[in-house]
Short mmCIF file of C-alpha atoms in Angstrom, two decimals:
data_model
loop_
_atom_site.label_atom_id
_atom_site.label_comp_id
_atom_site.label_asym_id
_atom_site.label_seq_id
_atom_site.Cartn_x
_atom_site.Cartn_y
_atom_site.Cartn_z
CA MET A 5 15.44 13.24 3.15
CA MET A 6 16.65 16.44 4.73
CA PRO A 7 16.26 19.68 2.92
CA ARG A 8 19.98 20.31 2.32
CA GLN A 9 19.73 23.90 1.23
CA LYS A 10 18.38 24.98 4.68
CA THR A 11 21.88 24.70 5.98
CA TYR A 12 22.85 27.55 3.66
CA GLY A 13 19.96 29.56 5.03
CA LEU A 14 21.39 29.25 8.61
CA MET A 15 24.83 30.11 7.43
CA LEU A 16 23.54 33.12 5.47
CA ALA A 17 21.68 34.29 8.74
CA ALA A 18 24.98 33.93 10.66
CA ALA A 19 26.90 35.80 7.86
CA THR A 20 24.58 38.78 8.06
CA LEU A 21 25.71 39.26 11.59
CA LEU A 22 29.03 40.73 10.09
CA ILE A 23 27.04 43.97 9.43
CA PRO A 24 26.16 44.79 13.12
CA ALA A 25 29.59 43.43 14.14
CA CYS A 26 31.27 46.00 11.85
CA ALA A 27 29.12 48.70 13.51
CA VAL A 28 30.19 47.50 16.92
CA VAL A 29 33.84 47.85 15.97
CA ALA A 30 33.37 51.09 14.17
CA TRP A 31 31.53 52.86 17.01
CA ARG A 32 33.22 51.08 19.86
CA ASP A 33 32.23 53.64 22.46
CA ARG A 34 28.54 53.71 21.66
CA LEU A 35 25.70 51.63 23.07
CA TRP A 36 23.41 51.47 19.93
CA PRO A 37 25.66 49.28 17.80
CA ILE A 38 25.57 46.61 20.55
CA VAL A 39 21.71 46.80 20.94
CA LEU A 40 21.57 46.56 17.17
CA PHE A 41 23.83 43.45 17.31
CA LEU A 42 21.66 41.79 19.85
CA VAL A 43 18.36 42.58 18.12
CA TRP A 44 19.91 41.46 14.85
CA ALA A 45 21.18 38.14 16.24
CA VAL A 46 17.84 37.21 17.69
CA ALA A 47 15.90 38.32 14.66
CA ALA A 48 18.34 36.37 12.30
CA ALA A 49 18.01 33.30 14.47
CA LEU A 50 14.16 33.56 14.56
CA VAL A 51 13.93 34.14 10.76
CA ALA A 52 16.29 31.21 9.99
CA GLY A 53 14.40 29.02 12.50
CA ILE A 54 11.01 29.87 10.95
CA PHE A 55 12.20 29.13 7.40
CA GLU A 56 13.73 25.89 8.53
CA ARG A 57 10.65 24.82 10.31
CA ARG A 58 8.58 25.62 7.23
CA ALA A 59 10.83 23.59 5.01
CA PHE A 60 10.51 20.71 7.35
CA LYS A 61 6.79 20.99 7.56
CA ARG A 62 6.66 20.99 3.78
CA GLU A 63 8.92 18.03 3.57
CA MET A 64 6.86 16.10 6.09
CA ALA A 65 3.61 17.02 4.33
CA ARG A 66 5.13 15.79 1.04
CA LEU A 67 6.24 12.50 2.71
CA ALA A 68 2.83 11.99 4.29
CA GLU A 69 0.95 12.76 1.06
CA ARG A 70 3.07 10.41 -0.94
CA ALA A 71 2.51 7.68 1.70
CA SER A 72 -1.22 8.13 1.51
CA ARG A 73 -1.11 8.17 -2.29
CA ASP A 74 0.87 4.98 -2.19
CA ILE A 75 -1.74 3.41 0.01
CA VAL A 76 -4.62 4.44 -2.32
CA LYS A 77 -2.66 3.15 -5.15
CA SER A 78 -2.03 -0.19 -3.48
CA ARG A 79 -5.70 -0.59 -2.80
CA GLN A 80 -6.53 0.07 -6.40
CA ASP A 81 -3.85 -2.45 -7.26
CA LEU A 82 -5.40 -5.02 -5.08
CA VAL A 83 -8.94 -4.51 -6.38
CA GLY A 84 -7.61 -4.30 -9.97
CA THR A 85 -5.48 -7.47 -9.71
CA LEU A 86 -8.41 -9.41 -8.27
CA SER A 87 -10.60 -8.16 -11.00
CA HIS A 88 -8.08 -9.30 -13.69
CA HIS A 89 -7.84 -12.70 -12.21
CA ARG A 90 -11.52 -12.94 -11.75
CA HIS A 91 -11.97 -11.95 -15.29
CA ASP A 92 -9.75 -14.72 -16.50
CA TRP A 93 -11.50 -17.35 -14.53
CA MET A 94 -14.89 -16.09 -15.69
CA ASN A 95 -13.76 -16.56 -19.21
CA GLU A 96 -12.59 -20.18 -18.54
CA LEU A 97 -15.95 -20.81 -16.75
CA GLN A 98 -17.79 -19.57 -19.84
CA ILE A 99 -15.93 -22.03 -21.93
CA LEU A 100 -16.54 -24.78 -19.35
CA TYR A 101 -20.18 -23.87 -19.31
CA GLY A 102 -20.45 -24.33 -23.14
CA TYR A 103 -18.92 -27.76 -22.93
CA LEU A 104 -21.31 -28.85 -20.05
CA ARG A 105 -24.29 -27.59 -22.09
CA MET A 106 -23.07 -29.64 -25.06
CA GLN A 107 -22.55 -32.70 -22.84
CA LYS A 108 -18.90 -32.83 -23.64
CA ILE A 109 -17.58 -34.10 -20.33
CA ASP A 110 -14.06 -34.84 -21.50
CA LYS A 111 -13.56 -31.33 -22.80
CA ALA A 112 -15.07 -29.94 -19.68
CA ILE A 113 -12.56 -31.97 -17.57
CA ALA A 114 -9.74 -30.61 -19.68
CA VAL A 115 -10.85 -27.14 -19.02
CA VAL A 116 -11.06 -27.76 -15.21
CA ASP A 117 -7.54 -29.30 -15.31
CA ARG A 118 -6.32 -26.29 -17.21
CA ILE A 119 -7.86 -23.87 -14.62
CA LYS A 120 -6.37 -25.92 -11.83
CA GLU A 121 -2.95 -25.82 -13.54
CA GLU A 122 -3.12 -22.09 -13.88
CA MET A 123 -4.12 -21.69 -10.23
CA GLU A 124 -1.21 -23.93 -9.16
CA ARG A 125 1.04 -21.62 -11.14
CA ASP A 126 -0.32 -18.61 -9.44
CA SER A 127 -0.08 -20.38 -6.16
CA ARG A 128 3.65 -21.07 -6.65
CA ILE A 129 4.20 -17.42 -7.50
CA SER A 130 2.45 -16.45 -4.25
CA ARG A 131 4.81 -18.78 -2.27
CA LEU A 132 7.97 -17.50 -3.87
CA GLY A 133 9.09 -16.03 -0.44
CA SER A 134 9.16 -12.43 -1.50
CA PRO A 135 5.87 -10.61 -1.17
CA GLU A 136 7.21 -7.72 -3.21
CA LEU A 137 8.12 -9.99 -6.21
CA SER A 138 4.94 -12.07 -5.82
CA ALA A 139 2.75 -8.93 -5.87
CA TYR A 140 4.71 -7.50 -8.77
CA LEU A 141 4.33 -10.72 -10.88
CA LEU A 142 0.70 -11.30 -10.03
CA SER A 143 -0.52 -7.67 -10.62
CA PHE A 144 1.69 -7.04 -13.60
CA ARG A 145 -1.30 -6.66 -15.89
CA THR A 146 -2.79 -3.90 -13.81
CA PHE A 147 0.10 -1.55 -14.52
CA CYS A 148 1.51 -2.73 -17.88
CA ASP A 149 -0.58 -2.97 -21.07
CA THR A 150 2.15 -3.10 -23.61
CA MET A 151 3.19 -6.75 -23.01
CA THR A 152 1.95 -9.84 -21.27
CA LEU A 153 3.94 -11.63 -18.69
CA ASP A 154 4.02 -15.31 -18.30
CA ALA A 155 5.72 -16.08 -14.99
CA ARG A 156 6.53 -19.59 -13.96
CA VAL A 157 8.08 -20.97 -10.77
CA ASP A 158 9.62 -24.42 -11.13
CA GLU A 159 7.80 -27.00 -9.05
CA SER A 160 10.92 -28.11 -7.36
CA LEU A 161 11.74 -24.52 -6.28
CA GLN A 162 11.22 -24.01 -2.57
CA ALA A 163 10.66 -20.76 -0.85
CA SER A 164 13.70 -21.54 1.11
CA CYS A 165 15.76 -21.20 -2.03
CA VAL A 166 14.63 -17.67 -2.50
CA ALA A 167 15.38 -17.11 1.30
CA SER A 168 18.87 -18.48 0.63
CA ALA A 169 19.42 -16.38 -2.32
CA GLY A 170 18.05 -13.30 -0.38
CA PRO A 171 14.36 -12.22 -1.22
CA GLU A 172 15.50 -8.64 -1.68
CA ARG A 173 18.20 -9.56 -4.29
CA VAL A 174 15.86 -12.11 -6.15
CA SER A 175 13.17 -9.38 -6.21
CA ARG A 176 15.47 -6.69 -7.50
CA ALA A 177 17.10 -8.93 -10.09
CA ALA A 178 13.82 -10.15 -11.53
CA ILE A 179 11.95 -6.82 -11.46
CA GLY A 180 14.99 -5.15 -12.95
CA MET A 181 15.13 -7.64 -15.85
CA ILE A 182 11.37 -7.26 -16.56
CA ASN A 183 11.60 -3.54 -16.53
CA ALA A 184 14.58 -3.61 -18.86
CA TYR A 185 12.44 -5.57 -21.42
CA ARG A 186 9.45 -3.37 -20.65
CA VAL A 187 11.07 -0.09 -21.80
CA ARG A 188 12.16 -1.73 -25.07
CA VAL A 189 8.77 -3.00 -26.03
CA SER A 190 7.71 -1.19 -29.15
CA ALA A 191 3.96 -0.32 -28.78
CA ALA A 192 3.66 0.28 -32.48
CA THR A 193 3.64 -3.40 -33.35
CA ALA A 194 0.11 -4.94 -33.35
CA GLU A 195 1.36 -8.38 -32.66
CA GLU A 196 1.35 -9.58 -29.07
CA ASN A 197 4.38 -8.91 -27.02
CA LYS A 198 5.02 -11.59 -24.55
CA LEU A 199 7.74 -12.06 -21.98
CA ARG A 200 8.31 -15.30 -20.16
CA ILE A 201 10.12 -15.41 -16.95
CA ALA A 202 10.98 -18.67 -15.18
CA PHE A 203 12.44 -19.22 -11.76
CA SER A 204 14.28 -22.37 -10.88
CA GLU A 205 17.18 -23.74 -8.82
CA ALA A 206 20.28 -25.48 -9.92
CA ASP A 207 23.51 -26.20 -8.07
CA GLY A 208 22.89 -23.90 -5.10
CA GLU A 209 21.99 -20.96 -7.33
CA LEU A 210 18.67 -19.44 -8.21
CA ARG A 211 18.27 -19.05 -12.09
CA ILE A 212 15.94 -16.39 -13.59
CA GLU A 213 15.40 -17.02 -17.19
CA THR A 214 13.60 -14.66 -19.49
CA SER A 215 12.59 -14.84 -23.02
CA TYR A 216 10.88 -12.29 -25.05
CA GLU A 217 8.84 -12.52 -28.30
CA GLY A 218 7.25 -9.52 -29.98
CA GLY A 219 8.17 -6.05 -31.25
CA TRP A 220 11.15 -4.38 -29.58
CA SER A 221 13.64 -1.62 -29.96
CA ALA A 222 17.23 -1.00 -28.67
CA TRP A 223 17.63 -4.70 -27.95
CA SER A 224 21.40 -4.49 -28.18
CA SER A 225 21.77 -2.57 -25.01
CA LEU A 226 19.51 -4.84 -22.95
CA ARG A 227 22.33 -7.00 -21.79
CA GLU A 228 24.36 -4.07 -20.50
CA ASP A 229 21.28 -2.51 -18.99
CA VAL A 230 20.27 -5.59 -17.03
CA SER A 231 23.89 -6.28 -15.78
CA GLN A 232 24.02 -2.69 -14.41
CA SER A 233 20.85 -3.05 -12.59
CA LEU A 234 21.76 -6.32 -11.04
CA PRO A 235 22.12 -6.50 -7.10
CA ASP A 236 25.39 -7.58 -5.53
CA GLY A 237 26.31 -11.18 -6.14
CA ALA A 238 23.92 -11.73 -9.13
CA ARG A 239 25.29 -12.20 -12.45
CA LEU A 240 24.29 -12.65 -16.12
CA SER A 241 24.74 -16.13 -17.28
CA ALA A 242 27.35 -16.20 -20.06
CA SER A 243 25.92 -18.91 -22.21
CA ALA A 244 22.22 -18.93 -22.33
CA ASP A 245 21.29 -15.80 -24.24
CA GLY A 246 20.61 -15.84 -27.83
CA ASP A 247 19.84 -12.75 -29.79
CA GLY A 248 19.10 -14.07 -33.34
CA GLU A 249 16.75 -11.84 -35.23
CA GLY A 250 13.27 -13.35 -35.27
CA GLY A 251 14.12 -15.93 -32.49
CA ALA A 252 13.13 -15.39 -28.89
CA ARG A 253 15.33 -12.95 -27.14
CA LYS A 254 16.70 -14.71 -24.09
CA LEU A 255 18.60 -13.70 -20.99
CA THR A 256 19.47 -15.54 -17.79
CA VAL A 257 20.38 -14.15 -14.51
CA VAL A 258 21.91 -16.33 -11.64
CA VAL A 259 21.62 -15.36 -8.02
CA PRO A 260 23.90 -17.58 -5.90
CA PHE A 261 22.82 -18.48 -2.40
CA GLU A 262 24.42 -16.52 0.27
CA MET B 15 2.50 15.60 12.68
CA MET B 16 4.78 18.27 14.08
CA PRO B 17 6.66 17.54 17.33
CA ARG B 18 4.73 20.05 19.41
CA GLN B 19 6.97 20.13 22.45
CA LYS B 20 9.85 21.39 20.42
CA THR B 21 8.20 24.95 20.41
CA TYR B 22 8.74 24.91 24.18
CA GLY B 23 12.40 24.16 23.60
CA LEU B 24 12.81 27.23 21.36
CA MET B 25 10.96 29.41 23.83
CA LEU B 26 12.96 27.97 26.73
CA ALA B 27 16.16 28.87 24.86
CA ALA B 28 14.86 32.39 24.27
CA ALA B 29 13.78 32.69 27.92
CA THR B 30 17.28 31.90 29.26
CA LEU B 31 18.43 34.96 27.47
CA LEU B 32 17.00 36.94 30.34
CA ILE B 33 19.96 35.89 32.51
CA PRO B 34 22.75 37.53 30.40
CA ALA B 35 20.26 40.36 29.65
CA CYS B 36 20.03 41.15 33.29
CA ALA B 37 23.80 41.07 33.54
CA VAL B 38 23.99 43.61 30.61
CA VAL B 39 21.66 45.96 32.62
CA ALA B 40 23.36 45.45 35.95
CA TRP B 41 26.88 46.00 34.61
CA ARG B 42 26.08 48.64 32.10
CA ASP B 43 29.49 50.00 31.70
CA ARG B 44 31.36 46.68 31.33
CA LEU B 45 32.11 44.74 28.20
CA TRP B 46 31.92 41.13 29.56
CA PRO B 47 28.07 41.03 29.99
CA ILE B 48 27.67 41.91 26.29
CA VAL B 49 30.04 39.24 25.32
CA LEU B 50 28.36 36.84 27.60
CA PHE B 51 25.02 37.73 26.05
CA LEU B 52 26.31 37.27 22.46
CA VAL B 53 28.01 33.78 23.28
CA TRP B 54 24.83 32.72 25.31
CA ALA B 55 22.61 33.77 22.32
CA VAL B 56 24.57 31.88 19.75
CA ALA B 57 24.88 28.84 21.96
CA ALA B 58 21.15 28.86 22.82
CA ALA B 59 20.28 29.15 19.16
CA LEU B 60 22.54 26.27 18.16
CA VAL B 61 21.39 24.02 20.92
CA ALA B 62 17.68 24.68 20.21
CA GLY B 63 18.33 24.34 16.46
CA ILE B 64 20.19 20.99 16.86
CA PHE B 65 17.50 19.54 19.17
CA GLU B 66 14.74 20.69 16.79
CA ARG B 67 16.53 19.31 13.75
CA ARG B 68 17.12 15.94 15.46
CA ALA B 69 13.40 15.72 16.44
CA PHE B 70 12.41 16.46 12.88
CA LYS B 71 14.94 13.84 11.56
CA ARG B 72 13.42 11.30 13.96
CA GLU B 73 9.83 12.24 12.95
CA MET B 74 10.70 11.94 9.31
CA ALA B 75 12.50 8.64 9.76
CA ARG B 76 9.47 7.39 11.65
CA LEU B 77 7.20 8.53 8.80
CA ALA B 78 9.37 7.00 6.11
CA GLU B 79 9.66 3.77 8.11
CA ARG B 80 5.91 3.56 8.58
CA ALA B 81 5.34 4.28 4.93
CA SER B 82 7.65 1.44 3.82
CA ARG B 83 6.02 -0.96 6.32
CA ASP B 84 2.68 -0.06 4.90
CA ILE B 85 3.88 -0.86 1.40
CA VAL B 86 5.28 -4.25 2.41
CA LYS B 87 1.95 -4.91 4.29
CA SER B 88 -0.01 -3.98 1.28
CA ARG B 89 1.89 -6.34 -0.83
CA GLN B 90 1.46 -9.16 1.60
CA ASP B 91 -2.27 -8.22 1.58
CA LEU B 92 -2.53 -8.47 -2.13
CA VAL B 93 -0.74 -11.83 -2.29
CA GLY B 94 -2.81 -13.10 0.75
CA THR B 95 -6.17 -11.96 -0.60
CA LEU B 96 -5.44 -13.57 -4.00
CA SER B 97 -4.52 -16.69 -2.29
CA HIS B 98 -7.73 -16.76 -0.23
CA HIS B 99 -9.84 -16.26 -3.35
CA ARG B 100 -7.88 -18.78 -5.31
CA HIS B 101 -8.26 -21.30 -2.53
CA ASP B 102 -12.07 -20.75 -2.60
CA TRP B 103 -12.27 -21.31 -6.26
CA MET B 104 -9.98 -24.36 -6.08
CA ASN B 105 -12.37 -25.86 -3.56
CA GLU B 106 -15.32 -25.23 -5.83
CA LEU B 107 -13.42 -26.79 -8.76
CA GLN B 108 -12.72 -29.82 -6.68
CA ILE B 109 -16.51 -30.29 -6.15
CA LEU B 110 -16.95 -29.54 -9.89
CA TYR B 111 -14.35 -32.13 -10.85
CA GLY B 112 -16.13 -34.70 -8.66
CA TYR B 113 -19.53 -34.23 -10.41
CA LEU B 114 -17.83 -34.34 -13.85
CA ARG B 115 -16.18 -37.67 -12.97
CA MET B 116 -19.55 -39.01 -11.85
CA GLN B 117 -21.10 -37.68 -15.08
CA LYS B 118 -23.56 -35.52 -13.14
CA ILE B 119 -23.78 -32.69 -15.60
CA ASP B 120 -26.84 -31.02 -13.93
CA LYS B 121 -24.96 -30.80 -10.64
CA ALA B 122 -21.85 -29.60 -12.40
CA ILE B 123 -23.82 -26.83 -14.07
CA ALA B 124 -25.32 -25.83 -10.63
CA VAL B 125 -21.70 -25.46 -9.34
CA VAL B 126 -20.56 -23.40 -12.27
CA ASP B 127 -23.54 -21.16 -11.69
CA ARG B 128 -22.78 -20.87 -8.09
CA ILE B 129 -19.21 -19.96 -8.80
CA LYS B 130 -20.32 -17.36 -11.38
CA GLU B 131 -22.71 -15.89 -8.87
CA GLU B 132 -19.98 -15.50 -6.30
CA MET B 133 -17.64 -13.99 -8.84
CA GLU B 134 -20.38 -11.53 -9.90
CA ARG B 135 -20.77 -10.72 -6.16
CA ASP B 136 -17.07 -9.88 -5.83
CA SER B 137 -17.22 -8.03 -9.14
CA ARG B 138 -19.92 -5.72 -7.67
CA ILE B 139 -17.84 -5.15 -4.50
CA SER B 140 -14.94 -4.21 -6.78
CA ARG B 141 -17.02 -1.68 -8.55
CA LEU B 142 -18.41 0.04 -5.42
CA GLY B 143 -16.60 3.26 -6.32
CA SER B 144 -14.33 3.34 -3.30
CA PRO B 145 -11.08 1.33 -3.63
CA GLU B 146 -10.49 1.62 0.04
CA LEU B 147 -13.86 -0.01 0.94
CA SER B 148 -13.58 -2.60 -1.85
CA ALA B 149 -10.15 -3.63 -0.79
CA TYR B 150 -11.23 -3.76 2.78
CA LEU B 151 -14.25 -6.02 2.02
CA LEU B 152 -12.40 -8.27 -0.43
CA SER B 153 -9.37 -8.75 1.79
CA PHE B 154 -11.25 -9.01 5.08
CA ARG B 155 -10.22 -12.62 5.56
CA THR B 156 -6.48 -11.90 5.37
CA PHE B 157 -6.64 -9.73 8.59
CA CYS B 158 -9.59 -11.11 10.64
CA ASP B 159 -9.98 -14.73 11.62
CA THR B 160 -12.52 -14.40 14.34
CA MET B 161 -15.59 -13.87 12.14
CA THR B 162 -16.51 -14.27 8.49
CA LEU B 163 -17.83 -11.34 6.43
CA ASP B 164 -20.50 -11.86 3.81
CA ALA B 165 -20.63 -8.61 1.80
CA ARG B 166 -23.35 -7.96 -0.69
CA VAL B 167 -23.86 -5.06 -3.09
CA ASP B 168 -27.40 -4.74 -4.48
CA GLU B 169 -27.53 -5.34 -8.22
CA SER B 170 -29.28 -2.04 -8.75
CA LEU B 171 -26.66 0.01 -6.84
CA GLN B 172 -24.49 1.97 -9.21
CA ALA B 173 -21.02 3.31 -8.49
CA SER B 174 -22.60 6.79 -9.03
CA CYS B 175 -24.69 6.26 -5.88
CA VAL B 176 -21.56 5.82 -3.86
CA ALA B 177 -20.00 8.78 -5.57
CA SER B 178 -23.16 10.84 -4.69
CA ALA B 179 -23.03 9.74 -1.08
CA GLY B 180 -19.24 10.46 -1.05
CA PRO B 181 -16.91 7.44 -1.22
CA GLU B 182 -14.97 8.64 1.80
CA ARG B 183 -18.11 8.74 3.96
CA VAL B 184 -19.48 5.46 2.73
CA SER B 185 -16.21 3.77 3.33
CA ARG B 186 -15.79 5.25 6.85
CA ALA B 187 -19.36 4.40 7.76
CA ALA B 188 -19.06 0.71 6.55
CA ILE B 189 -15.60 0.10 7.94
CA GLY B 190 -16.62 1.71 11.27
CA MET B 191 -19.70 -0.61 11.51
CA ILE B 192 -17.70 -3.67 10.81
CA ASN B 193 -15.07 -2.77 13.29
CA ALA B 194 -17.62 -2.21 15.94
CA TYR B 195 -18.89 -5.73 15.40
CA ARG B 196 -15.44 -7.10 15.18
CA VAL B 197 -14.34 -6.01 18.57
CA ARG B 198 -17.44 -7.53 20.09
CA VAL B 199 -16.86 -10.99 18.60
CA SER B 200 -16.25 -13.32 21.47
CA ALA B 201 -13.52 -15.61 20.24
CA ALA B 202 -14.42 -18.09 23.04
CA THR B 203 -17.36 -19.61 21.16
CA ALA B 204 -16.64 -22.31 18.90
CA GLU B 205 -19.75 -21.65 16.67
CA GLU B 206 -19.10 -19.75 13.46
CA ASN B 207 -19.43 -16.06 13.82
CA LYS B 208 -20.80 -14.39 10.74
CA LEU B 209 -21.41 -10.87 9.80
CA ARG B 210 -23.51 -9.88 6.83
CA ILE B 211 -23.27 -6.45 5.26
CA ALA B 212 -25.44 -5.22 2.46
CA PHE B 213 -25.29 -2.08 0.38
CA SER B 214 -28.37 -0.76 -1.33
CA GLU B 215 -29.99 2.40 -2.55
CA ALA B 216 -33.27 3.83 -1.63
CA ASP B 217 -34.87 7.24 -1.96
CA GLY B 218 -31.69 9.18 -2.73
CA GLU B 219 -29.94 7.46 0.22
CA LEU B 220 -27.31 4.77 0.53
CA ARG B 221 -28.22 2.08 2.98
CA ILE B 222 -25.71 0.01 4.74
CA GLU B 223 -27.37 -2.95 6.55
CA THR B 224 -25.52 -5.35 8.90
CA SER B 225 -26.67 -8.47 10.70
CA TYR B 226 -24.59 -10.59 12.86
CA GLU B 227 -24.89 -14.18 14.08
CA GLY B 228 -22.61 -15.70 16.46
CA GLY B 229 -21.01 -15.27 19.87
CA TRP B 230 -20.56 -11.70 21.06
CA SER B 231 -20.12 -9.59 24.05
CA ALA B 232 -21.02 -5.93 25.06
CA TRP B 233 -23.77 -5.95 22.40
CA SER B 234 -25.75 -3.23 24.26
CA SER B 235 -23.08 -0.48 23.49
CA LEU B 236 -22.88 -1.38 19.86
CA ARG B 237 -25.42 1.13 18.75
CA GLU B 238 -23.82 3.97 20.73
CA ASP B 239 -20.35 3.15 19.40
CA VAL B 240 -21.36 2.92 15.73
CA SER B 241 -23.29 6.21 15.94
CA GLN B 242 -20.21 7.91 17.47
CA SER B 243 -17.94 6.61 14.57
CA LEU B 244 -20.24 7.74 11.84
CA PRO B 245 -19.10 10.39 9.45
CA ASP B 246 -20.99 13.72 9.01
CA GLY B 247 -24.44 13.33 7.44
CA ALA B 248 -24.62 9.54 8.03
CA ARG B 249 -27.16 8.41 10.60
CA LEU B 250 -28.29 5.15 12.24
CA SER B 251 -31.78 4.09 10.97
CA ALA B 252 -34.28 4.25 13.71
CA SER B 253 -36.46 1.23 12.86
CA ALA B 254 -34.47 -1.60 11.52
CA ASP B 255 -32.45 -2.91 14.36
CA GLY B 256 -33.61 -5.71 16.56
CA ASP B 257 -31.58 -6.89 19.41
CA GLY B 258 -33.58 -9.92 20.60
CA GLU B 259 -31.55 -12.57 22.27
CA GLY B 260 -30.79 -15.41 19.86
CA GLY B 261 -32.01 -13.44 16.84
CA ALA B 262 -29.62 -11.87 14.35
CA ARG B 263 -28.27 -8.59 15.68
CA LYS B 264 -29.04 -5.98 13.14
CA LEU B 265 -28.05 -2.40 12.45
CA THR B 266 -28.82 -0.09 9.54
CA VAL B 267 -26.80 3.10 8.60
CA VAL B 268 -28.12 5.45 6.10
CA VAL B 269 -25.73 7.85 4.17
CA PRO B 270 -27.76 10.55 2.28
CA PHE B 271 -26.55 11.76 -1.06
CA GLU B 272 -24.74 14.99 -0.94
#
């Protein structure tokens, strides 16, 4: 946060005082070296002070600018995420409309059931207990177009579980895992890249299971990468990851309750 | 942004130098006033510098904290706004489901049409050309529970119109108007308070029309309040506001293209 190098600026200003100090010693019986020393000291303090102030101003302007950019970004995210979801629902409605026109009530009911199910799923993501994680999962499509994310929250998982495991830790573990997959997605493959992530609870621990299908590179370092990005207390599950070629690439992280 | 009073701190520190300076003049042939001056100058510079640095650190911590609070808030807004919209659609689906179960296809189609119309409406709001304004309008319900907002964007209004009128100005004008109504809503009345806001284009100008129905107080000062909060170039339309008791309370703001 603090511009570290400015400390050297002040020290440098203090160091230059050696020059008039030498003059004071050399011409001990004269008045002018003393005047020089005084003027020098005041000038050095002023110059160092002005530079420091400027650096702080710059730093503060930078912070304020970044904050306002973040706000603009977050509004775009909100509008973009809503648009994505609306677009999905519009598509479903279009299908529903077709069935209704064709008088196929059973199929129409099946579509409504599917839409409801999807909404329930989103609703469970919303109620995870970590706004950061919920917002990340729900708006994933607005900032990543190289893979799709299919996030599921187990019906039995309560927001209190995430609260017990620490929303910050759960959020960091999950986002860390997703990002580790994300950087490995090879954009060259035309086939669809899909990452599933599922949140569930078992034996007083929160489980985050991921499985990936699609093009990828540097898969072998994924496990290490994820384990390094995990928050305190979270750990990779020993058993549940298979890395067979062609099969789904899986990884499970466990966050114990605090 | 800058802690203004700190300038006085530095000036004060410099001013206190007058005391040892007087001593230097008074005891011109002695060494101790000079030593006093030097020690005093260094001490004053250090004290002023430390205080200034501390003030800056505080200011910067405040900025950073506000920024991170804004980010958390924006994520909650995103999740909350999505939930509100999802909730609305779920309600409509429930109605649709009922009609389907009763084999009333015509009514079901009417519901689908209505949902589509509402989605088109939201979609036009999203494409207004000002993410700030779009996000404000679409997420209004998450931060205001004393009145409902019914925002409409004319089908013929292009995002380029808002761009011509200046997204910043349009956003400020619209949000300023809504807030002026918002502070006048009397929460005491049980009846529903509803504000309509409509965006349209006419004769190279962007028109923002509002009309309010519901409980209110201090209505008479609304016009003045809004006119004061308007950005440069925007103006209240002379004709279109009626303030008859019982009738809808209307106001129109015009933002000419730049």
